[in-house]
Short mmCIF file of N, CA and C in Angstrom, two decimals:
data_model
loop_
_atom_site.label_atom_id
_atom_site.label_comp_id
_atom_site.label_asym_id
_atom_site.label_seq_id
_atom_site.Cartn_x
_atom_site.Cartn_y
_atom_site.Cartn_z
N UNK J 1 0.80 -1.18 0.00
CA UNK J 1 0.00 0.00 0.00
C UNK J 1 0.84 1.24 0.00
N UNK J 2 -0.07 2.13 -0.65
CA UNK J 2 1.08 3.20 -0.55
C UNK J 2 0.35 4.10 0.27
N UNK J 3 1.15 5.09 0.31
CA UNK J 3 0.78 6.60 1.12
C UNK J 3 0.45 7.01 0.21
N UNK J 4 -0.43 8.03 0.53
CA UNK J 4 -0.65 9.47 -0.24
C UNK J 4 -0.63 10.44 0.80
N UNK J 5 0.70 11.30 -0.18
CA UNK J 5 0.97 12.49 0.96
C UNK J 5 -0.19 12.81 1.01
N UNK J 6 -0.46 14.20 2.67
CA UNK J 6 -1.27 14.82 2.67
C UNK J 6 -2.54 14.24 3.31
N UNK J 7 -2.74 12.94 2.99
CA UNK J 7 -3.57 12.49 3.38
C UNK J 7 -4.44 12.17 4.63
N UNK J 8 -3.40 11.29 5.18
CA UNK J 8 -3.62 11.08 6.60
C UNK J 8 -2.46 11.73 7.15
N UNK J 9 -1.59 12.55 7.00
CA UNK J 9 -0.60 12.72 7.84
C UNK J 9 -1.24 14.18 8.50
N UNK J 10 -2.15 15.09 8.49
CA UNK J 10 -2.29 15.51 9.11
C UNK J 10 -3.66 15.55 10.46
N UNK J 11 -4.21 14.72 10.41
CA UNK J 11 -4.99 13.96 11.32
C UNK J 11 -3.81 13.49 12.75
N UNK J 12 -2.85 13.42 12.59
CA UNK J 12 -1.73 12.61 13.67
C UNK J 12 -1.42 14.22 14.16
N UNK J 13 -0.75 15.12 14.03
CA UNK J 13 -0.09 16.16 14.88
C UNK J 13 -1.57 16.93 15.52
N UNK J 14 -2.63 16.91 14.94
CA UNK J 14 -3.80 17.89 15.16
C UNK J 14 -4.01 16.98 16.44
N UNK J 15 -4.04 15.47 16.79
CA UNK J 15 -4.07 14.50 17.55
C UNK J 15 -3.40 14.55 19.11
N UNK J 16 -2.03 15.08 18.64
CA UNK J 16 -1.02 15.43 19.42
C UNK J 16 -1.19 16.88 20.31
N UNK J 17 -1.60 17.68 19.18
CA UNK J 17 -1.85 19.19 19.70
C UNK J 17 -3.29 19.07 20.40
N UNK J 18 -4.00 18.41 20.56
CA UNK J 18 -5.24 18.45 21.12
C UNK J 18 -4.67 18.12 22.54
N UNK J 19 -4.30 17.01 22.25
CA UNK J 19 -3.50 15.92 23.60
C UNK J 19 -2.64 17.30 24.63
N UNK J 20 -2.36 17.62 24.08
CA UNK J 20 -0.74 18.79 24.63
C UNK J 20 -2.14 19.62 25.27
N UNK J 21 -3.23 20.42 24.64
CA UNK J 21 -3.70 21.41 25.38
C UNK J 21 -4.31 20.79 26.48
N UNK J 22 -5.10 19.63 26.21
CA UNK J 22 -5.69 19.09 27.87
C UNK J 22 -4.94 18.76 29.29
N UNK J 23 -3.64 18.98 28.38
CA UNK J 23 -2.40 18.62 29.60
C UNK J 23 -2.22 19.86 30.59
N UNK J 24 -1.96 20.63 29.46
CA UNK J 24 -2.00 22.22 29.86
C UNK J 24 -2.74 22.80 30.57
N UNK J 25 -4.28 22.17 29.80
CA UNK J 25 -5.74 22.63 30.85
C UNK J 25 -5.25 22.34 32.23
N UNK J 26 -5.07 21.06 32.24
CA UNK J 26 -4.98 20.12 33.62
C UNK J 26 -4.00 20.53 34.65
N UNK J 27 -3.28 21.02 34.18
CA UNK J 27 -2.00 21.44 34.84
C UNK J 27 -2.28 22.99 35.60
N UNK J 28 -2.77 23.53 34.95
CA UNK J 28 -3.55 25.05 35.22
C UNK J 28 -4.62 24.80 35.87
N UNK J 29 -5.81 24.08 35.63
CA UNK J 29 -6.53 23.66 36.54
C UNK J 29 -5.73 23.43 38.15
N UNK J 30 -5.13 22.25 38.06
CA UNK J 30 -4.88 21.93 39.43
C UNK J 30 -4.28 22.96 40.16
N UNK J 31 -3.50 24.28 39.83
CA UNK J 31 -2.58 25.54 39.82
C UNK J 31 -3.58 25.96 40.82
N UNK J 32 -4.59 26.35 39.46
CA UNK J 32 -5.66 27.03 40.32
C UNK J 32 -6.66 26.97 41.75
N UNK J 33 -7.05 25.56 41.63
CA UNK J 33 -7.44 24.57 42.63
C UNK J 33 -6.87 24.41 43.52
N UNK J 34 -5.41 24.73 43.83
CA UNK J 34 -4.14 24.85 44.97
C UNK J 34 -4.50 26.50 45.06
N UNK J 35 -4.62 27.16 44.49
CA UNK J 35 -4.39 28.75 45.34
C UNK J 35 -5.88 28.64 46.13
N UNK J 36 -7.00 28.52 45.53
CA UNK J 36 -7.89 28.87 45.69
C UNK J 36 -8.28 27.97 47.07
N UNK J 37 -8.24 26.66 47.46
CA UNK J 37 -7.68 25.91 48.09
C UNK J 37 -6.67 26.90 49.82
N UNK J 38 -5.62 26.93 49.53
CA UNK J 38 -4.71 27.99 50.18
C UNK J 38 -5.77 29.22 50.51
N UNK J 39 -6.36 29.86 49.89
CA UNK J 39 -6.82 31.59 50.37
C UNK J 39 -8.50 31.07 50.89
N UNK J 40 -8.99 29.88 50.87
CA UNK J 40 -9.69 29.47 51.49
C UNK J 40 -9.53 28.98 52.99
N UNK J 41 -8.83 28.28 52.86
CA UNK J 41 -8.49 27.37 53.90
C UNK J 41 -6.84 27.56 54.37
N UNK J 42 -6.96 29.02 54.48
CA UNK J 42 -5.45 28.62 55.11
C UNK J 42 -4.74 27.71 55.95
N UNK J 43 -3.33 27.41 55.90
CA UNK J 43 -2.90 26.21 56.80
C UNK J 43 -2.48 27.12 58.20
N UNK J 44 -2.32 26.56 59.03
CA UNK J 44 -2.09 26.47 60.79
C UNK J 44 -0.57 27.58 60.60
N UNK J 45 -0.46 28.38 61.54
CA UNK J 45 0.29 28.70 61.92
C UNK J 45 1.67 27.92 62.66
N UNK J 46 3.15 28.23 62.44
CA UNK J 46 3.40 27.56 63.43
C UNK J 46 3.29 28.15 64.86
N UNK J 47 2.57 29.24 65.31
CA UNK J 47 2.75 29.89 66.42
C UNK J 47 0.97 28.89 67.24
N UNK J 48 -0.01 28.46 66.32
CA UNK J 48 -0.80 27.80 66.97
C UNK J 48 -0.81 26.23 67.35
N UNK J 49 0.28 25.69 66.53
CA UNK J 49 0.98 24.52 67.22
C UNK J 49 0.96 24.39 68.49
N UNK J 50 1.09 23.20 69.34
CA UNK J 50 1.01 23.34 70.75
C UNK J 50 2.38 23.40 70.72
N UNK J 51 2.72 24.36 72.09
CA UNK J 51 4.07 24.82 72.47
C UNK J 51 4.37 24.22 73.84
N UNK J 52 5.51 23.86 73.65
CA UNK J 52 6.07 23.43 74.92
C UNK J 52 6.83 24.48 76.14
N UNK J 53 6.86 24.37 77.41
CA UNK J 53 7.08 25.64 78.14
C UNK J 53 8.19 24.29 79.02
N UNK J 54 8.97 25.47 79.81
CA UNK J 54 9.59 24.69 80.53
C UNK J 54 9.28 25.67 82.12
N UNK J 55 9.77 24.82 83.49
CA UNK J 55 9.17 25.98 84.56
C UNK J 55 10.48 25.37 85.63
N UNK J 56 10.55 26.64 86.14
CA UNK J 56 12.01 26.49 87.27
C UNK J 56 11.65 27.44 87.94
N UNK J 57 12.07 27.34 89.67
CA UNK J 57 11.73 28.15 90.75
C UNK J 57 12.41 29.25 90.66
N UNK J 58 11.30 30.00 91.25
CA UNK J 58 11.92 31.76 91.33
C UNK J 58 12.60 31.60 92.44
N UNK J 59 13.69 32.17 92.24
CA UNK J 59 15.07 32.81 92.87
C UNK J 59 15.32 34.10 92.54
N UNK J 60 15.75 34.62 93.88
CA UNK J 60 15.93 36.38 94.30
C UNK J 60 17.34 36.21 94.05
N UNK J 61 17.64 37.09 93.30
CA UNK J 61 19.34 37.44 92.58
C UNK J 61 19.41 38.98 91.79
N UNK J 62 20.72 39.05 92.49
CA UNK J 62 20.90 40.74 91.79
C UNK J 62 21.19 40.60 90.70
N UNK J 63 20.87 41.53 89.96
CA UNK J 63 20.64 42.11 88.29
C UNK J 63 21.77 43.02 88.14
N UNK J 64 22.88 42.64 87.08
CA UNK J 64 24.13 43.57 87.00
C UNK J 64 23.93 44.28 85.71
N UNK J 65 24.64 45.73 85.57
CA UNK J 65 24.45 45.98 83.92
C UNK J 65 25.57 47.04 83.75
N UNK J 66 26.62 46.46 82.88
CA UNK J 66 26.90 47.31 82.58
C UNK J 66 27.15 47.96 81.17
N UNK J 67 27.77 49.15 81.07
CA UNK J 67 27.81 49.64 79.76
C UNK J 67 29.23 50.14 79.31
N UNK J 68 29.84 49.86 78.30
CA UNK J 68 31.24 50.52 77.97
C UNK J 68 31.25 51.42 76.88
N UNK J 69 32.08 51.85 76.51
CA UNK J 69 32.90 52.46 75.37
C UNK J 69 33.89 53.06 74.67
N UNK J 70 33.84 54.24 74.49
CA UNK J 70 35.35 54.50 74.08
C UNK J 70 35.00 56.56 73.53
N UNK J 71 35.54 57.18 74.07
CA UNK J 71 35.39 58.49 73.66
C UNK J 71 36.51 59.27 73.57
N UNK J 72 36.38 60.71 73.56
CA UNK J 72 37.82 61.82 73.86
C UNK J 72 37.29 62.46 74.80
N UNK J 73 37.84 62.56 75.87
CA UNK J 73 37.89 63.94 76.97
C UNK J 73 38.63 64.96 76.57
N UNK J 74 37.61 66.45 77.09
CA UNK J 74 38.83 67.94 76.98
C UNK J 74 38.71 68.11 78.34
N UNK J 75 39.80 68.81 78.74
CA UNK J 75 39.31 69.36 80.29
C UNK J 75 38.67 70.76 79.92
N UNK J 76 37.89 70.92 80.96
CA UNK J 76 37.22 72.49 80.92
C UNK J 76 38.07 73.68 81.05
N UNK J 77 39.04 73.29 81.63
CA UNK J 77 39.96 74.34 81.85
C UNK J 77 41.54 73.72 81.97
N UNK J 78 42.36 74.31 81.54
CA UNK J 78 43.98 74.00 81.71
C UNK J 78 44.52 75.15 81.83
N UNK J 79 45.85 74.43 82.10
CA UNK J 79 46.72 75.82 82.09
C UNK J 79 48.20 75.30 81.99
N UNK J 80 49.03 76.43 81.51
CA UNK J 80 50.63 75.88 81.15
C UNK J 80 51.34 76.43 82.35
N UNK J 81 52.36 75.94 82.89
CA UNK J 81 52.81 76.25 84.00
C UNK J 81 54.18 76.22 83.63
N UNK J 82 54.76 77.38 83.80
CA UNK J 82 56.49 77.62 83.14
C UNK J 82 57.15 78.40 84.30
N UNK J 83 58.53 78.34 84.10
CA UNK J 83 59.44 78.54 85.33
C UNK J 83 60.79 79.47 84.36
N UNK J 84 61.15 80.11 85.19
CA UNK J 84 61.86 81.41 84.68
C UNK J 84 63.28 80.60 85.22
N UNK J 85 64.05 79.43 85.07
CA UNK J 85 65.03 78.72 85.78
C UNK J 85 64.75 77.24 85.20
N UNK J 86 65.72 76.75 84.81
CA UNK J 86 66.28 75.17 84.63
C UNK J 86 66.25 74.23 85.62
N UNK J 87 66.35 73.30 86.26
CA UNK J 87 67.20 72.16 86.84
C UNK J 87 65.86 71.03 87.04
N UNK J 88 66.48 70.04 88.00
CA UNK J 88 65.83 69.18 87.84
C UNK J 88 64.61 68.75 88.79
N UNK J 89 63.54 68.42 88.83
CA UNK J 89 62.36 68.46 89.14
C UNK J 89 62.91 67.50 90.70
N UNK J 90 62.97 67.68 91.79
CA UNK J 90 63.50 67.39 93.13
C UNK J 90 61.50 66.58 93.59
N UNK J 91 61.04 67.01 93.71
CA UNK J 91 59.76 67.13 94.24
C UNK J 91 57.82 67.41 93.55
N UNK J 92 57.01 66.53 93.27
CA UNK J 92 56.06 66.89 92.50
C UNK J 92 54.80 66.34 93.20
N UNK J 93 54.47 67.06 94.35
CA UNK J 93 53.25 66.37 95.47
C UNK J 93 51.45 66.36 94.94
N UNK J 94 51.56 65.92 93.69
CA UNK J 94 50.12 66.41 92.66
C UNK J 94 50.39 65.02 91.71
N UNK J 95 49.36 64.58 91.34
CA UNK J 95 49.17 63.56 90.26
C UNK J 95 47.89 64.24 88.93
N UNK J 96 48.06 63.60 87.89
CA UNK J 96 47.63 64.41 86.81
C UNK J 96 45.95 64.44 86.98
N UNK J 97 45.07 65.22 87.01
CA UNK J 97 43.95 65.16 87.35
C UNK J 97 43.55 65.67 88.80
N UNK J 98 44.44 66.02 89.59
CA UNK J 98 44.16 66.58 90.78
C UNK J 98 43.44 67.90 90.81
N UNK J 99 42.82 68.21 91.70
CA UNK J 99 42.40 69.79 92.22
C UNK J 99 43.58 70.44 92.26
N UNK J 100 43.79 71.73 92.12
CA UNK J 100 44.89 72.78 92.98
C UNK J 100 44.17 73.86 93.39
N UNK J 101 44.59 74.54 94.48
CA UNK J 101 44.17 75.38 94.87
C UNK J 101 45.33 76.83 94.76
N UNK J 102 44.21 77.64 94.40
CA UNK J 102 45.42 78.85 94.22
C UNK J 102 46.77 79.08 95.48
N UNK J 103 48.38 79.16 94.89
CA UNK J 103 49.23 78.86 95.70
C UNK J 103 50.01 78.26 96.31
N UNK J 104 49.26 76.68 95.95
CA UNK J 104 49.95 75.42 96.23
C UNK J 104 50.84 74.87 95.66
N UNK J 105 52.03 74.69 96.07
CA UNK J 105 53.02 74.26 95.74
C UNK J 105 53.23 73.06 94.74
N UNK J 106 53.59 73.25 93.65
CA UNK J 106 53.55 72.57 92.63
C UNK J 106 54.57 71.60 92.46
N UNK J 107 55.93 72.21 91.75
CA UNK J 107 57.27 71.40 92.08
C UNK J 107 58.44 72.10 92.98
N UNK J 108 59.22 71.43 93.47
CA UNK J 108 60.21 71.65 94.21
C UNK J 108 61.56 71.40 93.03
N UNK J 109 62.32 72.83 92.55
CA UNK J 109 63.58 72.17 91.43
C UNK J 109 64.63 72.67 92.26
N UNK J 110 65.69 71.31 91.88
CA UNK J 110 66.76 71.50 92.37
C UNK J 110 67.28 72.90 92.14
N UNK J 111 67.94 73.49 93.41
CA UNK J 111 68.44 74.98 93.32
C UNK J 111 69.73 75.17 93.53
N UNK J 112 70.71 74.07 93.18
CA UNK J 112 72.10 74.37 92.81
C UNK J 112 72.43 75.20 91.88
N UNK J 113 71.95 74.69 90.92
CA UNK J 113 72.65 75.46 89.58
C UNK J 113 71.75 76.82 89.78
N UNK J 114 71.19 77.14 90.41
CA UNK J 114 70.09 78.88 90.36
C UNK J 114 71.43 79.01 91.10
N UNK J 115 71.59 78.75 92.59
CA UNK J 115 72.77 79.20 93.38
C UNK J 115 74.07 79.20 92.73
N UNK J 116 74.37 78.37 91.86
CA UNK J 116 75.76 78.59 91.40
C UNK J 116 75.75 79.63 90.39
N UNK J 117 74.59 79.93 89.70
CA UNK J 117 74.06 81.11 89.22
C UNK J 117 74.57 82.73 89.47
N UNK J 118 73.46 82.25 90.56
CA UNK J 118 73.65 83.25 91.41
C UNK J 118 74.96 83.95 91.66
N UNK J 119 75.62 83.20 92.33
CA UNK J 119 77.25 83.40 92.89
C UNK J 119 78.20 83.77 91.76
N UNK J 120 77.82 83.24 90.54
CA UNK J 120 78.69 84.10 89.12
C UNK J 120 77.94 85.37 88.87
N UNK J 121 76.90 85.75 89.06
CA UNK J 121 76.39 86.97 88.85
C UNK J 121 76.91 88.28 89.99
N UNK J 122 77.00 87.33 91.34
CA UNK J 122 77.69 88.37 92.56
C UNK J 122 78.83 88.75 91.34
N UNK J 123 79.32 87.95 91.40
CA UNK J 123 80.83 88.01 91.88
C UNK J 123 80.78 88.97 89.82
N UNK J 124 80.29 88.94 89.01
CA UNK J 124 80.66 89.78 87.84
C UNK J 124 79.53 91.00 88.27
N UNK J 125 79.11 91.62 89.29
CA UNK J 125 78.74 92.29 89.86
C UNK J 125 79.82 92.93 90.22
N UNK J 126 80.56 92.82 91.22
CA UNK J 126 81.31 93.22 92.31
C UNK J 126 82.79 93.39 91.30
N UNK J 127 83.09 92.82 90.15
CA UNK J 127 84.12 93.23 88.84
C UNK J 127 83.28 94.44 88.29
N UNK J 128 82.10 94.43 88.17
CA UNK J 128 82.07 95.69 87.38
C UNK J 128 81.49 96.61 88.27
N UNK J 129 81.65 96.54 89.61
CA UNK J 129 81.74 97.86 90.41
C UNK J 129 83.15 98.03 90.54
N UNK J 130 83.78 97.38 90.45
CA UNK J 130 85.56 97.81 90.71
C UNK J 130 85.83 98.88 89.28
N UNK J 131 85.54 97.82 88.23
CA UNK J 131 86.02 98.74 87.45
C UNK J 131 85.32 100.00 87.02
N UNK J 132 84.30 100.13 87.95
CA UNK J 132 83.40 101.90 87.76
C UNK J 132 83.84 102.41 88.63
N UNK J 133 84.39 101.84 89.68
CA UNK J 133 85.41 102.83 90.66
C UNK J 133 86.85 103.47 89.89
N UNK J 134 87.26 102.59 89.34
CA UNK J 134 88.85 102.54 89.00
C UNK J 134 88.69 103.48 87.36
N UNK J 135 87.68 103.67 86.95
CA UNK J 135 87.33 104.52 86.04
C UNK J 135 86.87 105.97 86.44
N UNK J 136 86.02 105.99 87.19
CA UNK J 136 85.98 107.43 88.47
C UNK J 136 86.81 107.79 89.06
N UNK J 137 88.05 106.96 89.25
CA UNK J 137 89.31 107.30 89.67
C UNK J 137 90.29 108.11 88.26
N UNK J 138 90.11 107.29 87.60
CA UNK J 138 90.79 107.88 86.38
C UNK J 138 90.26 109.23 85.99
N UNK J 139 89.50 109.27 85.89
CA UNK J 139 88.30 110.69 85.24
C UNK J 139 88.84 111.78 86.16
N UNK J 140 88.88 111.09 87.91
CA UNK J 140 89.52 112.63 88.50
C UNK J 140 90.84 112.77 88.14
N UNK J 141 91.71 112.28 87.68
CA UNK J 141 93.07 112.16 87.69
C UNK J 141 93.07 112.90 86.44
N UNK J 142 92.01 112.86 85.71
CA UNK J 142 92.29 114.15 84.03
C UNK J 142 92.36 115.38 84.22
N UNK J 143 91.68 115.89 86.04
CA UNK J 143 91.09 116.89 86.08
C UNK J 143 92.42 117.67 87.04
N UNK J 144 93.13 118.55 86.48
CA UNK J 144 94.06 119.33 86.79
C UNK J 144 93.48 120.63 88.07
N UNK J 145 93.80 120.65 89.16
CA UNK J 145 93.61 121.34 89.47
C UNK J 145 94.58 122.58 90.45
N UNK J 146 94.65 123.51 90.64
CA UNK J 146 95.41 124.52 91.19
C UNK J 146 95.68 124.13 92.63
N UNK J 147 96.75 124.13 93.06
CA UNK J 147 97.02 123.88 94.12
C UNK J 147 96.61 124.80 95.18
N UNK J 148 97.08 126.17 94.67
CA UNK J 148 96.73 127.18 95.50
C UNK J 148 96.55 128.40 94.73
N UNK J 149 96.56 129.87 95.25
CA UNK J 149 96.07 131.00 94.62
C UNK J 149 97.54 131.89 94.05
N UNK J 150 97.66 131.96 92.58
CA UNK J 150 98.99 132.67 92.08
C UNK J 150 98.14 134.15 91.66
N UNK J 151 99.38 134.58 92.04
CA UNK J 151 98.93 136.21 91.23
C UNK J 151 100.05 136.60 89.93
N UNK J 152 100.57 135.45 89.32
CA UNK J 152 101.46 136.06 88.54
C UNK J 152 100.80 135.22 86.78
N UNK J 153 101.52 135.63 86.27
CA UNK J 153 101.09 134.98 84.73
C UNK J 153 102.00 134.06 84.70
N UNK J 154 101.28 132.76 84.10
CA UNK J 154 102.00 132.09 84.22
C UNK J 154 102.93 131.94 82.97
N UNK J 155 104.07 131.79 82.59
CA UNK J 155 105.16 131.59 81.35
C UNK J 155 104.84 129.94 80.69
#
């Protein structure tokens, strides 16, 4: 037997394509039938599940809390504290953050070297009063004066 194109061959895919849309229907159907299903009848929460509790005796106990962190401090007020003299810090009865009160003794500095200071300043003191004497001495010694009263001209 033979074929004849055309004939029966398109009776078979129209067959197929019919087949394919009821699948489709079906498939969309049941889609639908699940939402509608769902927004009807919603399912259970898990919060209405039965819950289990557990129970332990009250006990009196202190409650601690604390809090940390991390910032910058300014102080409200400062001040620079300078010294008209060198040496070395002998004494410092204050830690950083203390009160002071106007007057209170701050540091104690070694006072050798002010005194040995000192004692070169006497002593080029007491050289340059000599030599303002010994120069006032000289100054009268420019100054010529008459011994006594002449009445003659002098030659």
């Amino acid at each position: 037997m033979e074929k004849i194109p055309g004939k029966h061959s398109g009776k078979q895919p129209n067959r197929k394509r019919r087949w394919i849309k009821f699948v489709v229907a079906g498939v969309a159907l049941v889609v639908v039938a699940a939402l509608v299903w769902n927004l009807l009848n919603p399912g259970q929460d898990v919060s209405d599940e039965e819950s289990t509790y557990t129970t332990a005796e009250v006990i009196r106990m202190d409650v601690s809390s604390s809090i940390t962190g991390s910032g910058t401090l300014e102080a409200a007020d400062s001040y620079s504290v300078t010294t008209l003299i060198e040496g070395s810090i002998l004494t410092a009865d204050f830690e950083e953050g203390d009160e002071v009160e106007e007057g209170t003794v701050l540091y104690t500095i070694d006072s050798s070297d002010a005194s040995n200071s000192l004692e070169q300043a006497e002593i080029s003191l007491s050289q340059a009063q000599r030599s303002y004497n010994n120069q006032l001495e000289s100054q009268e010694d420019l100054i010529i004066t008459a011994p006594g009263s002449w009445s003659g001209i002098l030659d």
